[in-house]
XYZ file of N, CA and C in Angstrom:
282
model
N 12.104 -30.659 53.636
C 12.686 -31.759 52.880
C 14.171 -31.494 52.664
N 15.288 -32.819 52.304
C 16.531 -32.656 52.741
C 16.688 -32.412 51.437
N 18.013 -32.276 51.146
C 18.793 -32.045 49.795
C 18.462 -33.325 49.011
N 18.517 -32.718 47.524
C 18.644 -34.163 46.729
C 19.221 -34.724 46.472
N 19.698 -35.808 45.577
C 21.190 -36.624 45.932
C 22.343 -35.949 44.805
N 21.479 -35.475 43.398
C 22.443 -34.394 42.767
C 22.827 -32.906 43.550
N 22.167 -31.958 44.152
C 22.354 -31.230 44.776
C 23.726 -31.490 45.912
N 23.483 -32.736 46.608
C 23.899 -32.928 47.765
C 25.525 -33.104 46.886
N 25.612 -34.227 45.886
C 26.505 -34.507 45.249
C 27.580 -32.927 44.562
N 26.673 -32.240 44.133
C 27.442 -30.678 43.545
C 27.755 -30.157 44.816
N 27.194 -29.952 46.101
C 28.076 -29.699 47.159
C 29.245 -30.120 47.580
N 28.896 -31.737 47.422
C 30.580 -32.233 47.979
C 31.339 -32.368 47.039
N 31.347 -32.079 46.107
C 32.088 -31.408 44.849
C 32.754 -30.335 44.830
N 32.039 -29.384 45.192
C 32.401 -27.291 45.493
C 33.001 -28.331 46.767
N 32.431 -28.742 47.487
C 33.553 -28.516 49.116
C 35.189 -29.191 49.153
N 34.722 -30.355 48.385
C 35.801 -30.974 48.147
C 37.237 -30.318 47.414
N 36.672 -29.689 46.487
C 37.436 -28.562 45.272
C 38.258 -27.479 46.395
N 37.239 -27.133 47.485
C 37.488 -26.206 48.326
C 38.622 -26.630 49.464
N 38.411 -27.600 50.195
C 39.329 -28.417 51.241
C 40.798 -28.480 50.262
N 40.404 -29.263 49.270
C 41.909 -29.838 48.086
C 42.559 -28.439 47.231
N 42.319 -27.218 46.758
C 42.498 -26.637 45.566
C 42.493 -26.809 45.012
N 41.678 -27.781 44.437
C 41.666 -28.527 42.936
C 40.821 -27.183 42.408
N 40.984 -26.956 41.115
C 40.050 -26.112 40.173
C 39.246 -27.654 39.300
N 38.278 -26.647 38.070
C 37.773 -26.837 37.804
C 38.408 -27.708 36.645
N 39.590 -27.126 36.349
C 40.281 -27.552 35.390
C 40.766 -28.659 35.736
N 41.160 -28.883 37.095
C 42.178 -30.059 37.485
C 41.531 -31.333 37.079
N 39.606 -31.042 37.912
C 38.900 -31.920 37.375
C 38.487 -32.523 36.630
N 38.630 -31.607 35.479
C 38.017 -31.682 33.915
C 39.707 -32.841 33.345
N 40.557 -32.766 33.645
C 41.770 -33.674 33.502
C 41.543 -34.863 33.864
N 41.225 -35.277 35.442
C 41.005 -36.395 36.116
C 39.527 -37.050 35.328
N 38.978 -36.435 35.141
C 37.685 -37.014 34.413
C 37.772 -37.385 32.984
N 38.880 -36.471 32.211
C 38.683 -36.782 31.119
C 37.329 -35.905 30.342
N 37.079 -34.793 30.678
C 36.149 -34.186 30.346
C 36.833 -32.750 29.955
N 36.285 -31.298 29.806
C 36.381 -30.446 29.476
C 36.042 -29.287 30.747
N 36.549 -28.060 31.228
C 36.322 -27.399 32.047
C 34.933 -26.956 31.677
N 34.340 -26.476 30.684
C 33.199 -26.406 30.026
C 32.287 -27.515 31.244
N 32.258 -29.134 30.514
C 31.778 -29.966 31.096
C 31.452 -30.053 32.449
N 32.959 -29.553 33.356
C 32.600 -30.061 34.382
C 31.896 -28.743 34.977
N 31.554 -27.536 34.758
C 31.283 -26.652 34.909
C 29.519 -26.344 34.913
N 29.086 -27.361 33.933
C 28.271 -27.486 33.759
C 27.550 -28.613 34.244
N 28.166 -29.789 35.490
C 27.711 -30.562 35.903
C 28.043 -29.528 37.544
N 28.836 -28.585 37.544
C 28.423 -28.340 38.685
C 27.285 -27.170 39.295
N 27.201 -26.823 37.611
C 25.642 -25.775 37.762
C 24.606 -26.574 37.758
N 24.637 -27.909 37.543
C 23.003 -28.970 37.559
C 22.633 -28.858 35.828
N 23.279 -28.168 35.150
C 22.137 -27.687 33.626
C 22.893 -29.511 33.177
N 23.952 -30.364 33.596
C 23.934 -31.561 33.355
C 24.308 -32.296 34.405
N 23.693 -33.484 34.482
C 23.631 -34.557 35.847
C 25.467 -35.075 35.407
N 26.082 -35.400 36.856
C 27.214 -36.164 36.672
C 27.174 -37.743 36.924
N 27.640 -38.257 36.086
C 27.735 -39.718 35.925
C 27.977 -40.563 36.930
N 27.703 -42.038 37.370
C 27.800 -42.481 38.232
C 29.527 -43.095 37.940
N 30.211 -43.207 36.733
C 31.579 -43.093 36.410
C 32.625 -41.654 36.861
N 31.546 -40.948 36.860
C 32.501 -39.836 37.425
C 32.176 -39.436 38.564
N 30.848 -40.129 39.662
C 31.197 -40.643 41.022
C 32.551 -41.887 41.742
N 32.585 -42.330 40.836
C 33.339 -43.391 40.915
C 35.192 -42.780 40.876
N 34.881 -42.014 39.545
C 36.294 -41.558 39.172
C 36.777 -40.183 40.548
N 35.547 -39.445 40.729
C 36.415 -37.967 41.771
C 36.099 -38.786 43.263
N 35.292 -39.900 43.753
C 35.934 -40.642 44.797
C 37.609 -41.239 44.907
N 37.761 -41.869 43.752
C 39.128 -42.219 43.715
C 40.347 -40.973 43.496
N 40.080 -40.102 42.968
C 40.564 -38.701 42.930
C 40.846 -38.511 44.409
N 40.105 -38.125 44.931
C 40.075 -37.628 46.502
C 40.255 -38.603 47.309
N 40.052 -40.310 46.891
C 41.150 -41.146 47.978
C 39.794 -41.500 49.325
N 38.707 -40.899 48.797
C 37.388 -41.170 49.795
C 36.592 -42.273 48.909
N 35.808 -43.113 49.314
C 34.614 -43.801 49.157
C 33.536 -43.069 48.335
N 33.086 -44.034 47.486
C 31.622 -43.394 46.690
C 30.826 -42.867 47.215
N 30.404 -43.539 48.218
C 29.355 -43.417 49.094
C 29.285 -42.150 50.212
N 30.812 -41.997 50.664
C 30.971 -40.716 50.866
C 30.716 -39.573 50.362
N 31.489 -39.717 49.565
C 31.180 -38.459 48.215
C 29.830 -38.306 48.092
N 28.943 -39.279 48.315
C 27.434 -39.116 47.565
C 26.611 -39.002 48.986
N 27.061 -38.693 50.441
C 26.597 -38.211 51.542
C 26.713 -37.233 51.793
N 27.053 -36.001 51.053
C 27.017 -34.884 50.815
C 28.545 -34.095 51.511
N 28.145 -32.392 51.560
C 29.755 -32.434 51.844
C 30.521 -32.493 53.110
N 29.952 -32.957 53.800
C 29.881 -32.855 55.542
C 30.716 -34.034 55.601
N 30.204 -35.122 54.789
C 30.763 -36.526 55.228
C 32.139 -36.494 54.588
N 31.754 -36.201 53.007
C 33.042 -36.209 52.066
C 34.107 -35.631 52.641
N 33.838 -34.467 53.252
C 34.924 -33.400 53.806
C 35.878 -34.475 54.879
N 35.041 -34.954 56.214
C 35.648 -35.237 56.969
C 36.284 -37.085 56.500
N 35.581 -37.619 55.077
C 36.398 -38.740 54.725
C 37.664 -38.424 54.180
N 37.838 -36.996 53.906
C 39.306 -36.986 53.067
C 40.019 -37.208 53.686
N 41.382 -37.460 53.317
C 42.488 -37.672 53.991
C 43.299 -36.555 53.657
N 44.092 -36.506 55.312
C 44.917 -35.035 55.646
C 45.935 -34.615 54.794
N 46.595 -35.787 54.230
C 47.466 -35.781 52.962
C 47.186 -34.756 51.606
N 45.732 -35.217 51.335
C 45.039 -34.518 50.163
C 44.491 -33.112 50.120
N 44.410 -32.069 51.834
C 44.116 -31.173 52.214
C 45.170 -30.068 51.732
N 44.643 -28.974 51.242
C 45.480 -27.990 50.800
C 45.954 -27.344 51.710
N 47.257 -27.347 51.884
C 47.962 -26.397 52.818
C 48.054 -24.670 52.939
N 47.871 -24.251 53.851
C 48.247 -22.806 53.676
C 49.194 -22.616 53.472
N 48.856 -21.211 52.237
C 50.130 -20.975 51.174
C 50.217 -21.783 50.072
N 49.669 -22.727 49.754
C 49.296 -23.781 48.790
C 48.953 -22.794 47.303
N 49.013 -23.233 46.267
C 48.279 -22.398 45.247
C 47.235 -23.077 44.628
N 46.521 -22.603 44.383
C 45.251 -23.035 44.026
C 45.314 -23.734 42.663
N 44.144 -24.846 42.184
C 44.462 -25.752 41.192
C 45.331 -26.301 41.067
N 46.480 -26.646 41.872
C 47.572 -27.452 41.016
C 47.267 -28.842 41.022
N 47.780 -29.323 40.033
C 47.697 -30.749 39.200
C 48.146 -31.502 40.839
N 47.623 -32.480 40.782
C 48.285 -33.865 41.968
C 48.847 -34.931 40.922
């Protein structure tokens, strides 16, 4: 059996974080939430909102629906713009 759609979703989350350098923190800004929070939607102990599908699609400049096809799709919907460069530092604010 395949991934579930929260599982699949906390992947393209970590991958996305991973491709961009966004931290955890950057997210917890764009959401309007707490590093705490988002920390805890990416361990599963809380489900993430279909507003904050909505909100880290528009973050990353990809489609909902992307984002929520796990991180294979999300990865290759980003745009090259939003990709962290080598030598880049990690977390910085966009």
């Amino acid at each position: 059996m395949g991934l579930g759609l929260e599982e699949s979703l906390r992947l393209a989350v970590a991958a996305l974080m991973q491709a961009t350098g966004d931290s955890q923190r950057v997210l917890a800004g764009v959401l309007g939430l707490t590093q705490t929070q988002v920390s805890r939607r990416q361990s599963g102990a809380t489900s993430w909102t279909l507003r904050d599908v909505d909100v880290l699609a528009g973050h990353y400049e990809i489609a909902a629906l992307d984002l929520l096809a796990g991180p294979t799709r999300a990865c290759e919907a980003l745009p090259a713009a939003r990709r962290r460069t080598a030598g880049a530092g990690k977390g910085v604010a966009r």
